[in-house]
XYZ file of C-alpha atoms in Angstrom:
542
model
C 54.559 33.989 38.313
C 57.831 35.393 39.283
C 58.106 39.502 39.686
C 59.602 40.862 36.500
C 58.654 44.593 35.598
C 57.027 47.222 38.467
C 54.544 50.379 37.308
C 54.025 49.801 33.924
C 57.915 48.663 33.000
C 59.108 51.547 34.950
C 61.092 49.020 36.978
C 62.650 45.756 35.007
C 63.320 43.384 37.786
C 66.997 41.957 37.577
C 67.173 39.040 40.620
C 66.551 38.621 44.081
C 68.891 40.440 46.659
C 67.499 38.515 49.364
C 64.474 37.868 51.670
C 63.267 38.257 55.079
C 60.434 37.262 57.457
C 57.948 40.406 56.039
C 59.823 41.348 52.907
C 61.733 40.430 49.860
C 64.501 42.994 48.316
C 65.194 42.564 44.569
C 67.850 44.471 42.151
C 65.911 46.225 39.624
C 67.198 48.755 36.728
C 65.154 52.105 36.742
C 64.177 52.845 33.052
C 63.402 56.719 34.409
C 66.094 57.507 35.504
C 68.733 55.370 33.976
C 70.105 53.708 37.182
C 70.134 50.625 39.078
C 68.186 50.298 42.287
C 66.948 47.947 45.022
C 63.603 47.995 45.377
C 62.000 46.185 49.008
C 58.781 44.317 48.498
C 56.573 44.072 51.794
C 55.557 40.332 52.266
C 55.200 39.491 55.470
C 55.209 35.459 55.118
C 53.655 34.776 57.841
C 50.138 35.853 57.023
C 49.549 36.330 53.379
C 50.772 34.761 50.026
C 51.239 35.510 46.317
C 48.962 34.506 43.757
C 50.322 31.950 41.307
C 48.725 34.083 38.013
C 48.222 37.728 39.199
C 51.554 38.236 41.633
C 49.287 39.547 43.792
C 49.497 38.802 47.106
C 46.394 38.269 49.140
C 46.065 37.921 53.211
C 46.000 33.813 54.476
C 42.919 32.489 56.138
C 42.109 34.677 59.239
C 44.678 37.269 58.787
C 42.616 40.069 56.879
C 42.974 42.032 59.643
C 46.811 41.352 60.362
C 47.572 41.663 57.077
C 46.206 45.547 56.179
C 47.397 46.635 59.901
C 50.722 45.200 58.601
C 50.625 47.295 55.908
C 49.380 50.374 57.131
C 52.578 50.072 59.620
C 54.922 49.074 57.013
C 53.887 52.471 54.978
C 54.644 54.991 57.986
C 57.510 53.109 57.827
C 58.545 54.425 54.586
C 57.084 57.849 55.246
C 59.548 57.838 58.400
C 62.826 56.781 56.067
C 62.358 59.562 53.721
C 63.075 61.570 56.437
C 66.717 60.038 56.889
C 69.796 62.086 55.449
C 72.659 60.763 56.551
C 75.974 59.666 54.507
C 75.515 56.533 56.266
C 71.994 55.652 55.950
C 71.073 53.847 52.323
C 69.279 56.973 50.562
C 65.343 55.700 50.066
C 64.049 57.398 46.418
C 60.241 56.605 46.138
C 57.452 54.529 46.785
C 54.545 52.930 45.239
C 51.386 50.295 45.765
C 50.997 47.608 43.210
C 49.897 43.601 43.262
C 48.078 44.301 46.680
C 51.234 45.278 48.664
C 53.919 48.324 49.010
C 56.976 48.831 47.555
C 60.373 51.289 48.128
C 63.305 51.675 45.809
C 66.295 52.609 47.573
C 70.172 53.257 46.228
C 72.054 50.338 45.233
C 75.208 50.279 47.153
C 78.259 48.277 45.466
C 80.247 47.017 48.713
C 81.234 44.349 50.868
C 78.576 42.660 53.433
C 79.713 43.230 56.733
C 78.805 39.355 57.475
C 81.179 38.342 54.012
C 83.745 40.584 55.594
C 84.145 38.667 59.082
C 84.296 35.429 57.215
C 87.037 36.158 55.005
C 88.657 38.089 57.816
C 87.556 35.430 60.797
C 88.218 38.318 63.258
C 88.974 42.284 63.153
C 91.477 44.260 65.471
C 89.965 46.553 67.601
C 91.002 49.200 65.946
C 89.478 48.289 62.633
C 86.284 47.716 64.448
C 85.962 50.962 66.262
C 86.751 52.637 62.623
C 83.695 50.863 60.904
C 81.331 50.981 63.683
C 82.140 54.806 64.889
C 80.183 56.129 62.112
C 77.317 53.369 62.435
C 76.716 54.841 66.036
C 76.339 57.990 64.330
C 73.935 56.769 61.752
C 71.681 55.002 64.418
C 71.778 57.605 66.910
C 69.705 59.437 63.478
C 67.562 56.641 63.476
C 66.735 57.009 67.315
C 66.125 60.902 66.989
C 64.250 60.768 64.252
C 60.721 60.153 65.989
C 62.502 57.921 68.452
C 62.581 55.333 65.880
C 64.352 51.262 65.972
C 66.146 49.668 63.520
C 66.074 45.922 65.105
C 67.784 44.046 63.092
C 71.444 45.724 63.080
C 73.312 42.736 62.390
C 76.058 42.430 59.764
C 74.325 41.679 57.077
C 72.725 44.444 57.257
C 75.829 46.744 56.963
C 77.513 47.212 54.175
C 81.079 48.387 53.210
C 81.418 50.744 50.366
C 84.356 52.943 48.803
C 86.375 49.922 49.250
C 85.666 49.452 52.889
C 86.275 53.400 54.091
C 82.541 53.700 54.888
C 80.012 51.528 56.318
C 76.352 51.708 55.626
C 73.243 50.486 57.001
C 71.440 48.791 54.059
C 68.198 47.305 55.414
C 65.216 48.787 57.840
C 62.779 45.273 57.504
C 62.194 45.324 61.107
C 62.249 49.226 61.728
C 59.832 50.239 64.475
C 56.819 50.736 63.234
C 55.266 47.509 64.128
C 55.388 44.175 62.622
C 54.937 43.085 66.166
C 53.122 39.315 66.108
C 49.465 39.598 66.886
C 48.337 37.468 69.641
C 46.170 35.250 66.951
C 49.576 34.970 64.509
C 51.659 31.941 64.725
C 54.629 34.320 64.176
C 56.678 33.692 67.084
C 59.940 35.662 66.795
C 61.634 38.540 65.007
C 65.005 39.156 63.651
C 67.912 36.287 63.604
C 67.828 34.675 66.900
C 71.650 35.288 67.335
C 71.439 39.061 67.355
C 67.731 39.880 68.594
C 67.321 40.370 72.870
C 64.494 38.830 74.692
C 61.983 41.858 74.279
C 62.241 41.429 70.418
C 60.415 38.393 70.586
C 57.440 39.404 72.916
C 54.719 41.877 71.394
C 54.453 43.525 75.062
C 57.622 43.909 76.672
C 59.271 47.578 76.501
C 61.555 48.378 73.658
C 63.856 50.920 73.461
C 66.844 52.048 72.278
C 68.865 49.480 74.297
C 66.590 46.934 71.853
C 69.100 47.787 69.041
C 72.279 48.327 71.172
C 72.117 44.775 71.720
C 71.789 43.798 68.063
C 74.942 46.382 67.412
C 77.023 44.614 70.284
C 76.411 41.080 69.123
C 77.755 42.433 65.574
C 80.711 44.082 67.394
C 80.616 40.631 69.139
C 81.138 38.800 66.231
C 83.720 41.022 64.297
C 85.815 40.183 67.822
C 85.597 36.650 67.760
C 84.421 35.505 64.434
C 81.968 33.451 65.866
C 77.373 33.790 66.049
C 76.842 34.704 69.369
C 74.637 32.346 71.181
C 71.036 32.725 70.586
C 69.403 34.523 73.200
C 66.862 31.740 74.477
C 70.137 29.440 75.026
C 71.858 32.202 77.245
C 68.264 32.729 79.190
C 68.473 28.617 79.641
C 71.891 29.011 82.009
C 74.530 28.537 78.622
C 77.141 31.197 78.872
C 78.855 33.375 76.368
C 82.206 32.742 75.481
C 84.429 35.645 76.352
C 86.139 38.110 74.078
C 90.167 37.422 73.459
C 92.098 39.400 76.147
C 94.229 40.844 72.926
C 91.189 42.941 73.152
C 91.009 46.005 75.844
C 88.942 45.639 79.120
C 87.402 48.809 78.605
C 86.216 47.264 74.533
C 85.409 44.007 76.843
C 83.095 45.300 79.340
C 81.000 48.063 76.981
C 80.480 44.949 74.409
C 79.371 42.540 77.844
C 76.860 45.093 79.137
C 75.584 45.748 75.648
C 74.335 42.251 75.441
C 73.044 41.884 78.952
C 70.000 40.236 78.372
C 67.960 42.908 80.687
C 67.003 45.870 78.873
C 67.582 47.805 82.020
C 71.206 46.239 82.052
C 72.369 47.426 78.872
C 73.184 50.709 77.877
C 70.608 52.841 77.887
C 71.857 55.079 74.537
C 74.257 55.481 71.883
C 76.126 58.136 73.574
C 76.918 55.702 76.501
C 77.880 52.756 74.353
C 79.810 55.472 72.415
C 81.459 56.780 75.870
C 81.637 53.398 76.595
C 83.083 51.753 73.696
C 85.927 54.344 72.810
C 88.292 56.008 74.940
C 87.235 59.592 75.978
C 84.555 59.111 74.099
C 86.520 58.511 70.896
C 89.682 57.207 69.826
C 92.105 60.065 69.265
C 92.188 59.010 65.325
C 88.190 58.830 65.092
C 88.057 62.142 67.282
C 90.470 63.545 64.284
C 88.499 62.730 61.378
C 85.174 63.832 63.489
C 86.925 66.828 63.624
C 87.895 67.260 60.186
C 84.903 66.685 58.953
C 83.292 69.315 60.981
C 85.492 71.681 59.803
C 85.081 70.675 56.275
C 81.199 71.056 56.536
C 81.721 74.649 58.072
C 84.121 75.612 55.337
C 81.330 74.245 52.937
C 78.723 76.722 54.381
C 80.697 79.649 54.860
C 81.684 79.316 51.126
C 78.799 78.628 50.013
C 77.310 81.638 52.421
C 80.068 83.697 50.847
C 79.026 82.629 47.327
C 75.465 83.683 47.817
C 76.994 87.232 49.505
C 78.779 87.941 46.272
C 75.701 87.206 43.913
C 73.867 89.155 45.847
C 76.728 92.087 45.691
C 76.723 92.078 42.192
C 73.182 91.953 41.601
C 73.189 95.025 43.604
C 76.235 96.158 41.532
C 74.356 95.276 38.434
C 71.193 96.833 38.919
C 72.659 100.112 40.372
C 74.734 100.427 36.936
C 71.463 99.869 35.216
C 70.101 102.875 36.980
C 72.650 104.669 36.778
C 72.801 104.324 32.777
C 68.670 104.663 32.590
C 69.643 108.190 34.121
C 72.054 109.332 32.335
C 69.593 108.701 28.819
C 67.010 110.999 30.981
C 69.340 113.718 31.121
C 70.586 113.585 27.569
C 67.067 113.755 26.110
C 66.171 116.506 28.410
C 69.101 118.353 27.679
C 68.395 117.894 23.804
C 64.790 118.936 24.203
C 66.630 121.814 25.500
C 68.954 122.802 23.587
C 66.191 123.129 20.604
C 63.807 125.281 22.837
C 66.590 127.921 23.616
C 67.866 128.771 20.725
C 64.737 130.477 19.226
C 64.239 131.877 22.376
C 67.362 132.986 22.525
C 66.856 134.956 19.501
C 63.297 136.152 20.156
C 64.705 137.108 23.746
C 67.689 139.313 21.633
C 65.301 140.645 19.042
C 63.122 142.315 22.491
C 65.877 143.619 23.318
C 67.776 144.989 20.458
C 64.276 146.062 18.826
C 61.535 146.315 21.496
C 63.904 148.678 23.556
C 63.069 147.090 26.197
C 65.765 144.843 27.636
C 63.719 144.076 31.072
C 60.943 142.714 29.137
C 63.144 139.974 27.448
C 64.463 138.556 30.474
C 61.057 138.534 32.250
C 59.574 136.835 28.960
C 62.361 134.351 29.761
C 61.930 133.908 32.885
C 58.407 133.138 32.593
C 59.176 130.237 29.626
C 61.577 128.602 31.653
C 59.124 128.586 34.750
C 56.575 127.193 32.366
C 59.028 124.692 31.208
C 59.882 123.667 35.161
C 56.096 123.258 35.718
C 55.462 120.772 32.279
C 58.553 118.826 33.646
C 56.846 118.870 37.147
C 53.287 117.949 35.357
C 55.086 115.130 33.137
C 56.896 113.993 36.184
C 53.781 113.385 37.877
C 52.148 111.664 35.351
C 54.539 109.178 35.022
C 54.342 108.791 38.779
C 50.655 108.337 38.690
C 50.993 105.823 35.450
C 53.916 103.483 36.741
C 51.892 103.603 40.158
C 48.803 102.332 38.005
C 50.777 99.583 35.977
C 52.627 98.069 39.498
C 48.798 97.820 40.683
C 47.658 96.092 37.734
C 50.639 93.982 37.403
C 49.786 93.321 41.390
C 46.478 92.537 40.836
C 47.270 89.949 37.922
C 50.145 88.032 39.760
C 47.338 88.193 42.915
C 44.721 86.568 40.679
C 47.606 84.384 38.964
C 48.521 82.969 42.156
C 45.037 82.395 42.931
C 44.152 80.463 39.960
C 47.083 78.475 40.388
C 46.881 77.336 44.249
C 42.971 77.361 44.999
C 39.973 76.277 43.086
C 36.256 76.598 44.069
C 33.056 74.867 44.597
C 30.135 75.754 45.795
C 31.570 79.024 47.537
C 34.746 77.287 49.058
C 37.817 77.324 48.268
C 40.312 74.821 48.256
C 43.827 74.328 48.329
C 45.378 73.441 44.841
C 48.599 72.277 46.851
C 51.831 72.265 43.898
C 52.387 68.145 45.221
C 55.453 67.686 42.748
C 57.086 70.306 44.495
C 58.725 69.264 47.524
C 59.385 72.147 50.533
C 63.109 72.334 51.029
C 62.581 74.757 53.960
C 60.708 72.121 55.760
C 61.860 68.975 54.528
C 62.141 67.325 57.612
C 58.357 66.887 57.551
C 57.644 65.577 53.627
C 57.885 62.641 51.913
C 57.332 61.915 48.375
C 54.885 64.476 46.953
C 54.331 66.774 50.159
C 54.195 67.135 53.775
C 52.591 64.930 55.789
C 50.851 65.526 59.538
C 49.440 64.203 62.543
C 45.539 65.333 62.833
C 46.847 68.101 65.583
C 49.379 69.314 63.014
C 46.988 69.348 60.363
C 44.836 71.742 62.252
C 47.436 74.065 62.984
C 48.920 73.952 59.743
C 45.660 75.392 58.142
C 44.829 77.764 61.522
C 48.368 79.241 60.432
C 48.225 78.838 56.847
C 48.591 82.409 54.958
C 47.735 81.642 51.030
C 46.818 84.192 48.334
C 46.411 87.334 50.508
C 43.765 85.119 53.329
C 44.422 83.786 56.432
C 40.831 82.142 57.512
C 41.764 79.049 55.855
C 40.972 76.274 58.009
C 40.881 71.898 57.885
C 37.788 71.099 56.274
C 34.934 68.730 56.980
C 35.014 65.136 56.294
C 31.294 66.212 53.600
C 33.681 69.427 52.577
C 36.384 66.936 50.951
C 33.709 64.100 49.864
C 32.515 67.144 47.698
C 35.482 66.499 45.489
C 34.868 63.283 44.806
C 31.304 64.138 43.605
C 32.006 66.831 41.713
C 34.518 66.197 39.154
C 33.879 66.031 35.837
C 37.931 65.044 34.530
C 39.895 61.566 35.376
C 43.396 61.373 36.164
C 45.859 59.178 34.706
C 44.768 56.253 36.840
C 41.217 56.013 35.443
C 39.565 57.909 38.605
C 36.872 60.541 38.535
C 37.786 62.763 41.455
C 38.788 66.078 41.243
C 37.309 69.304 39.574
C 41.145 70.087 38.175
C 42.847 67.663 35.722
C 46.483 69.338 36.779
C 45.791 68.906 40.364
C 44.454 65.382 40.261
C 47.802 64.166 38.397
C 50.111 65.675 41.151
C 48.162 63.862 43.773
C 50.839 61.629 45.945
C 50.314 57.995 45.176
C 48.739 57.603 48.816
C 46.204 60.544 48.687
C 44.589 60.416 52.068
C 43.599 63.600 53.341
C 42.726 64.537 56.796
C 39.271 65.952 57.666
C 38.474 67.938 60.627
C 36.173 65.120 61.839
C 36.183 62.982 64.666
C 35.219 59.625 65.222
C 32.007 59.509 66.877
C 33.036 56.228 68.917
C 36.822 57.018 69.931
C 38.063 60.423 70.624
C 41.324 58.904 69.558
C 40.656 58.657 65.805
C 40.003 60.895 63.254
C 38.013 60.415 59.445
C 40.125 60.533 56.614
C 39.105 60.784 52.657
C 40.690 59.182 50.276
C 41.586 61.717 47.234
C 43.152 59.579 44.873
C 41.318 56.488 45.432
C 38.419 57.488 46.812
C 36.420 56.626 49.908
C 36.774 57.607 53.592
C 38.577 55.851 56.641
C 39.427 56.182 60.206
C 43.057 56.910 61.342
C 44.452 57.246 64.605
C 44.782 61.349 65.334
C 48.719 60.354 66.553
C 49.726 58.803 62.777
C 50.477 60.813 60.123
C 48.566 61.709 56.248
C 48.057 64.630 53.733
C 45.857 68.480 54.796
C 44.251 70.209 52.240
C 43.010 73.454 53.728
C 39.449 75.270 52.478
C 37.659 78.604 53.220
C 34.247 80.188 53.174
C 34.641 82.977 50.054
C-alpha cells in the first residue's frame, strides 16, 4: 500500500521526490497551512521493510536492534536541523512518528538540480562555479559549527538552484552525522554515491571529519569543471588516476580542487576556511568579496533600523504616557480648585461679617487661618489614604498575577510541584537550543537548567527523580488527544512535544554513562546516553 495521506490527512501525499539508501523524500501538500512541502521518510533499506497492508515498516530478521538505534540517530538528527538558519540551508518545519518510523517536512524549493544543471551545461567557467559554491561554503561551514556536525553526501544533487539560479541551496541531510554508520552484523557495505564519498565514508571506524565532506564538495566542484563523475574512490585506491582539470582553469582552482580529493583525510584540507583560502583568491574573488560585503552592510542597516524603530516606540510610549500624566493632573487641580472656590465664598462672607459686625477684624483672619490649615491637613489625610489604598490594590493585583502565574506554570501532587512548561511556545531568546515544542538538553544541561531555574518567585527547583515523574503517569485522571492517560492537566498533556521524553535525575545503576528517562507522552521509562539530548521538567518540595 503506497503512502498517500500523513497524521490524520494533515499531509496528502503528491509523488515521490526521490529515494536514498535510509530514506525516501516525497512532495506532499500541507492542508494546515495551505502550502506545499517535502516531507523525508526514514527507511533505511537495508534493515527493515514496509508492510504490504499497514505501511508500516517493521525491522528485517536480526536487525531489531539496528533498526531502533537507527532511529534513535536519525531523530537527533532532526532535533540538530531545527537548529539551522541559514538562507542557504532548506528551512526544516516539523516532525512527527507514524507507521513505525519518523518523518520531517521541510520547504519545497522550486529550482534547478545542481546535477540537471552540469548536464545541460556539460561544464561551468570558473567563475560561475566560485559564484554558486561561495555561498555553499558558507552554508556548510553552519553545518560544521553547529555541534560539529557532517553533511556527507554534498554532491550535486543535493544542491539546488533557486531564484533562477542566483542562489544555491543544500536540499538533502540523508547521511548527516548522526550515525547511520553500518553495524558490524549489517550487510550494508557503503554510504553515499561511490563517486563523491572518500574512503573513511565507507568504514564504520575510521576518523571523520570535516575534510569527510570537503571531499564530497570538491568532487562536485570536480564535476562542474569537467562535466564528467569523478572516479569512484575504490578505483583511484586500486592505482587508476584522475583525469586532470582543463588548464583553461587556474592553477591555484587546480591544486585546492586536487588536495580536496586526496584520498587521505590528513591530505585534504582540513576546513572550510582553507578550501575557502584555498579555492578563491585572497580568500575571495574581488566580486564575491563585494557582495559579502554588501550584504553585511545590508544586515547592519537592517538592525540599526530596526534598533532605531524600537528606540522611537519606546520614545513615544514615554511621550504618551507622560501626556497622560500630565492631563490626569491637570483634572486634579481643576476639581480641587472647584472644591475651592465653593468653600471660600461663604467663608469669605462669614470672615467679612466678623469683621464688619464682631468688631473684631483679628479674629476673622485667625478664624481663616485656622479653616484653611484644617483644609491643608484633610488634603494631607485624603492624600494619604489614597497612598495607603493604591499601595493595597498594587499588592493585591501582585498577589493575583503571583498566584496567576502559578496556576498557569506549576501544578501539584502529593506536595511537589511541577513544571507546567507553555510547550507551544517556543523561546526566541534561546532558540539555538529548541526544537519543535521546547528546548531540549543533555542530562548535564538538564541539571543545571533546573539548579538555575527561577519560576514563580522560587529558586529550589531542581531535576526530579526517575519515581517523581512516573508519579504522573499514575496519577492522572484526563487523556490527551492521543488516547493516553498521563497527566493530572488536560492543557498541559495536549502541548506535550510529539517525542515527550523527559530526563530524570537518575543514573543507570550499570553504566555511569547513561541516564533513565520517562516517557511523558507515551509512557514508560528508558535509558539514554547522559551526552544525547531530551526534554527537563523541573519539580520542588512545597
Amino acid at each position: 500500500m503506497d503512502l498517500t495521506t500523513l497524521q490524520n490527512g494533515r499531509y496528502e501525499i503528491k509523488e515521490e521526490l526521490g529515494r536514498g539508501s535510509f530514506g525516501i523524500t516525497y512532495l506532499a501538500y500541507d492542508t494546515k497551512m495551505s502550502r506545499e512541502v517535502a516531507i523525508k521518510e526514514f527507511f533505511p533499506s537495508h534493515v527493515a521493510r514496509r508492510r504490504t497492508q499497514t505501511r508500516e515498516l517493521v525491522a528485517l530478521s536480526n536487525s531489531d536492534k539496528d533498526f531502533e538505534s537507527y532511529k534513535r540517530k536519525f531523530l537527533k538528527e532532526v532535533r540538530a536541523l531545527t537548529k539551522f538558519n541559514h538562507q542557504n540551508i532548506v528551512t526544516v518545519y516539523d516532525s512527527f512518528e507514524e507507521n513505525n518510523t519518523i518523518y520531517y517536512t521541510m520547504e519545497h524549493l522550486n529550482g534547478l538540480n545542481l546535477w540537471d544543471y552540469i548536464e545541460s551545461k556539460r561544464s561551468l567557467d570558473e567563475k560561475e562555479i566560485l559564484k554558486i559554491i561561495a555561498p555553499i561554503l558558507d552554508a556548510l561551514e553552519t553545518i560544521h559549527n553547529t555541534d560539529e556536525m557532517l553533511h556527507r553526501d554534498l554532491k550535486p544533487d543535493n544542491i539546488m538552484l533557486v531564484d533562477n539560479g542566483d542562489r544555491a541551496m543544500i536540499i538533502d541531510f540523508g547521511l548527516v552525522k548522526y550515525g547511520f554508520e553500518e553495524s558490524k552484523k549489517s550487510s550494508f557495505t557503503g554510504l553515499g554515491n561511490p563517486h563523491f564519498s572518500p574512503m573513511e565514508q565507507h568504514c564504520a571506524s575510521c576518523k571523520k571529519g570535516a575534510f569527510t565532506d570537503i571531499y564530497t564538495l570538491c568532487c562536485t566542484i570536480y564535476m562542474m569543471a569537467t562535466g564528467e563523475l569523478p572516479i569512484e574512490t575504490n578505483a583511484r585506491t586500486s592505482g587508476e588516476k584522475l583525469p586532470p582539470i582543463s588548464s583553461n582553469y587556474s592553477e591555484r582552482f587546480r591544486k585546492a580542487i586536487y588536495k580536496g580529493m586526496e584520498l587521505k583525510g590528513v591530505d585534504r584540507w582540513q576546513s572550510i576556511k582553507e578550501l575557502r583560502d584555498g579555492l578563491f583568491k585572497d580568500g575571495l574573488e574581488d566580486k564575491e568579496k563585494e557582495i559579502r560585503i554588501k550584504e553585511e552592510e545590508r544586515r547592519k542597516q537592517s538592525q540599526k533600523e530596526q534598533k532605531e524603530k524600537d528606540e522611537l516606540e519606546r520614545k513615544q510610549r514615554e511621550e504618551r504616557e507622560i501626556e497622560r500624566l500630565r492631563l490626569e493632573r491637570e483634572k486634579q487641580i481643576l476639581n480641587g480648585k472647584k472644591n475651592s472656590k465653593s468653600f471660600v465664598k461663604p467663608l469669605l462672607i462669614s470672615t467679612v461679617l466678623v469683621v464688619v459686625f464682631g468688631g473684631g477684624g483679628t479674629v476673622g483672619v485667625h478664624y481663616y487661618d485656622k479653616l484653611q490649615k484644617e483644609k491643608v491637613a484633610q488634603k494631607q489625610r485624603i492624600a494619604e489614604e489614597q497612598r495607603i489604598a493604591e499601595e493595597q490594590r498594587v499588592a493585591e493585583e501582585q498577589e493575583a498575577e503571583r498566584q496567576r502565574i502559578i496556576d498557569e506554570n506549576t501544578f501539584t501532587i502529593d506536595g511537589l510541584m511541577y513544571q507546567n512548561q507553555p510547550f507551544s511556545q517556543p523561546d526566541k531568546e534561546n532558540y539555538d537550543n529548541q526544537v519543535e515544542g521546547g528546548r531540549v538538553w543533555t542530562w548535564d544541561g538538564a541539571i543545571n537548567y533546573c539548579d538555575n531555574l527561577s519560576l514563580v518567585g522560587y529558586d529550589d527547583w531542581r531535576l526530579p527523580q526517575k519515581e517523581e515523574l512516573m508519579k504522573l503517569l499514575t496519577s492522572s485522571k484526563n487523556k490527551n488527544s492521543k488516547g493516553y492517560e498521563h497527566f493530572i492537566r488536560k492543557e498541559f498533556s495536549e502541548n506535550m512535544p510529539e517525542y515527550g521524553w523527559f530526563w530524570s535525575i537518575t543514573e543507570n545503576n550499570n553504566d555511569s554513562s547513561v541516564a533513565w528517562l520517562v516517557g511523558i507522552y507515551g509512557g514508560g521509562d528508558d535509558w539514554l546516553y547522559k551526552s544525547f539530548e531530551s526534554y527537563a521538567l523541573c519539580v520542588r518540595r512545597q
